[in-house]
Amino acid sequence: MDEKKVLIKVVGRQRYDDDEDDKIELTTIGTLEEAETEYILTYREELAPNSAPVKTRLSVQKGGKRIELLRSGDFSSLLIIERSKRNLCTYATEYGDLLMGIYGKSIDYEIGGDKGVISFGYDIDINGAVTSQNEVTIDFRINNRVD
């Protein structure tokens, strides 16, 4: 696998039951690897001052049928997103683990040359009740000047 350094911009949007919207943006440095069956983006997130960074690994299956979003750190999670399919996933919090349903609504990606974009949408449900609708867009470009 050929690993390339990339500049990554992540935009996440959430809509909650009460029609409240939330938007999170993150710009960071990471790596992009192309394997035989998938693309893998790896990067770190700084969530709060004085807290350990979270390592994020986003794997996009070629063909766009599946995304795995693995976050590791003090609280780890693995979200599996497959178009038109519900997966049960565990999400760790400071209060304990939550078992959530993740229903994949969309997966799109375009990777080529020195840049790419990955976008996906999914609903989260707890005990069968949808708690949020989520959309994530990740833009990245190769950055040869990154150390």
Short mmCIF file of C-alpha atoms in Angstrom, two decimals:
data_model
loop_
_atom_site.label_atom_id
_atom_site.label_comp_id
_atom_site.label_asym_id
_atom_site.label_seq_id
_atom_site.Cartn_x
_atom_site.Cartn_y
_atom_site.Cartn_z
CA MET A 1 0.00 0.00 0.00
CA ASP A 2 1.17 3.46 -0.86
CA GLU A 3 0.58 5.94 1.98
CA LYS A 4 0.19 9.62 1.10
CA LYS A 5 0.04 12.59 3.45
CA VAL A 6 -3.18 14.56 3.05
CA LEU A 7 -4.83 17.71 4.35
CA ILE A 8 -8.33 16.73 5.51
CA LYS A 9 -11.46 18.80 6.13
CA VAL A 10 -14.35 17.03 7.85
CA VAL A 11 -17.83 18.57 8.03
CA GLY A 12 -20.46 16.71 10.04
CA ARG A 13 -24.11 17.70 10.26
CA GLN A 14 -26.67 16.26 12.65
CA ARG A 15 -30.41 16.77 12.88
CA TYR A 16 -32.08 15.69 16.10
CA ASP A 17 -35.66 14.69 16.94
CA ASP A 18 -36.65 18.22 17.88
CA ASP A 19 -35.46 19.56 14.49
CA GLU A 20 -32.37 21.01 16.14
CA ASP A 21 -29.34 21.07 13.84
CA ASP A 22 -25.68 20.82 14.79
CA LYS A 23 -22.58 21.25 12.61
CA ILE A 24 -19.01 20.25 13.39
CA GLU A 25 -15.96 21.15 11.29
CA LEU A 26 -12.42 19.84 11.61
CA THR A 27 -9.31 20.48 9.55
CA THR A 28 -6.35 18.20 10.19
CA ILE A 29 -3.45 16.30 8.65
CA GLY A 30 -3.63 12.57 8.00
CA THR A 31 -2.81 9.81 5.58
CA LEU A 32 -4.53 8.16 2.64
CA GLU A 33 -3.83 4.57 1.65
CA GLU A 34 -5.21 2.68 -1.31
CA ALA A 35 -5.57 -1.06 -0.83
CA GLU A 36 -6.92 -3.58 -3.29
CA THR A 37 -10.51 -3.33 -2.03
CA GLU A 38 -10.65 -0.06 -0.08
CA TYR A 39 -9.38 3.45 0.58
CA ILE A 40 -8.25 4.21 4.13
CA LEU A 41 -8.04 7.70 5.65
CA THR A 42 -6.36 7.97 9.05
CA TYR A 43 -6.21 11.13 11.17
CA ARG A 44 -6.24 12.43 14.74
CA GLU A 45 -8.91 14.59 16.34
CA GLU A 46 -8.25 16.93 19.24
CA LEU A 47 -11.58 16.99 21.07
CA ALA A 48 -10.85 19.22 24.05
CA PRO A 49 -7.89 20.85 25.74
CA ASN A 50 -6.06 18.50 28.10
CA SER A 51 -7.74 15.41 26.65
CA ALA A 52 -6.04 12.65 24.71
CA PRO A 53 -6.43 12.84 20.94
CA VAL A 54 -8.76 10.42 19.20
CA LYS A 55 -7.36 8.39 16.33
CA THR A 56 -9.87 7.99 13.48
CA ARG A 57 -9.64 5.40 10.72
CA LEU A 58 -12.17 5.68 7.90
CA SER A 59 -12.28 2.76 5.48
CA VAL A 60 -14.29 3.13 2.26
CA GLN A 61 -14.93 -0.04 0.33
CA LYS A 62 -14.35 0.43 -3.40
CA GLY A 63 -17.74 0.44 -5.07
CA GLY A 64 -19.16 2.51 -2.20
CA LYS A 65 -21.14 -0.24 -0.49
CA ARG A 66 -19.60 0.01 2.98
CA ILE A 67 -17.81 2.45 5.27
CA GLU A 68 -16.19 1.58 8.58
CA LEU A 69 -15.47 4.45 10.94
CA LEU A 70 -13.21 3.35 13.80
CA ARG A 71 -12.40 5.84 16.53
CA SER A 72 -9.93 4.89 19.25
CA GLY A 73 -8.78 6.74 22.33
CA ASP A 74 -10.29 7.14 25.80
CA PHE A 75 -13.68 6.19 24.30
CA SER A 76 -13.72 3.96 21.25
CA SER A 77 -16.38 3.21 18.68
CA LEU A 78 -16.87 1.39 15.42
CA LEU A 79 -19.64 2.51 13.10
CA ILE A 80 -20.43 0.35 10.10
CA ILE A 81 -22.40 2.14 7.43
CA GLU A 82 -23.89 0.18 4.56
CA ARG A 83 -26.37 1.67 2.12
CA SER A 84 -29.98 0.64 2.93
CA LYS A 85 -28.88 -1.61 5.80
CA ARG A 86 -29.04 -1.33 9.61
CA ASN A 87 -26.04 -2.42 11.68
CA LEU A 88 -25.77 -2.59 15.45
CA CYS A 89 -22.68 -0.75 16.70
CA THR A 90 -21.19 0.06 20.09
CA TYR A 91 -20.31 3.64 20.99
CA ALA A 92 -18.27 4.19 24.16
CA THR A 93 -18.94 7.21 26.37
CA GLU A 94 -17.65 8.29 29.76
CA TYR A 95 -20.87 6.86 31.24
CA GLY A 96 -20.59 3.44 29.55
CA ASP A 97 -21.20 1.78 26.21
CA LEU A 98 -24.28 2.46 24.09
CA LEU A 99 -25.64 -0.04 21.59
CA MET A 100 -26.94 1.89 18.59
CA GLY A 101 -28.52 1.04 15.30
CA ILE A 102 -26.81 2.66 12.31
CA TYR A 103 -28.93 2.81 9.16
CA GLY A 104 -26.90 3.78 6.09
CA LYS A 105 -28.68 6.15 3.71
CA SER A 106 -25.97 7.18 1.25
CA ILE A 107 -22.32 6.60 0.40
CA ASP A 108 -20.56 8.58 -2.33
CA TYR A 109 -16.91 9.11 -3.07
CA GLU A 110 -14.67 10.49 -5.75
CA ILE A 111 -10.95 9.93 -5.38
CA GLY A 112 -8.46 10.76 -8.08
CA GLY A 113 -5.37 12.77 -8.87
CA ASP A 114 -4.27 14.67 -5.80
CA LYS A 115 -7.66 15.12 -4.10
CA GLY A 116 -10.89 13.43 -3.17
CA VAL A 117 -14.21 13.70 -1.41
CA ILE A 118 -16.12 11.12 0.61
CA SER A 119 -19.67 11.74 1.77
CA PHE A 120 -22.11 9.55 3.60
CA GLY A 121 -25.41 9.80 5.42
CA TYR A 122 -26.84 7.64 8.16
CA ASP A 123 -29.47 7.59 10.90
CA ILE A 124 -28.74 6.63 14.49
CA ASP A 125 -31.38 4.86 16.53
CA ILE A 126 -31.38 3.79 20.16
CA ASN A 127 -33.93 1.16 21.18
CA GLY A 128 -35.43 1.43 17.69
CA ALA A 129 -36.20 5.18 17.91
CA VAL A 130 -34.28 7.45 15.52
CA THR A 131 -32.30 9.95 17.58
CA SER A 132 -30.39 11.75 14.82
CA GLN A 133 -29.94 12.02 11.08
CA ASN A 134 -26.30 12.52 10.12
CA GLU A 135 -24.36 13.65 7.06
CA VAL A 136 -20.57 13.69 6.83
CA THR A 137 -18.43 15.15 4.05
CA ILE A 138 -14.68 14.66 4.03
CA ASP A 139 -12.61 16.61 1.51
CA PHE A 140 -8.91 15.90 1.24
CA ARG A 141 -5.93 16.75 -0.92
CA ILE A 142 -2.43 15.42 -1.06
CA ASN A 143 -0.06 17.68 0.80
CA ASN A 144 3.56 16.94 -0.03
CA ARG A 145 4.78 19.75 2.23
CA VAL A 146 3.50 18.08 5.42
CA ASP A 147 6.20 16.62 7.70
#
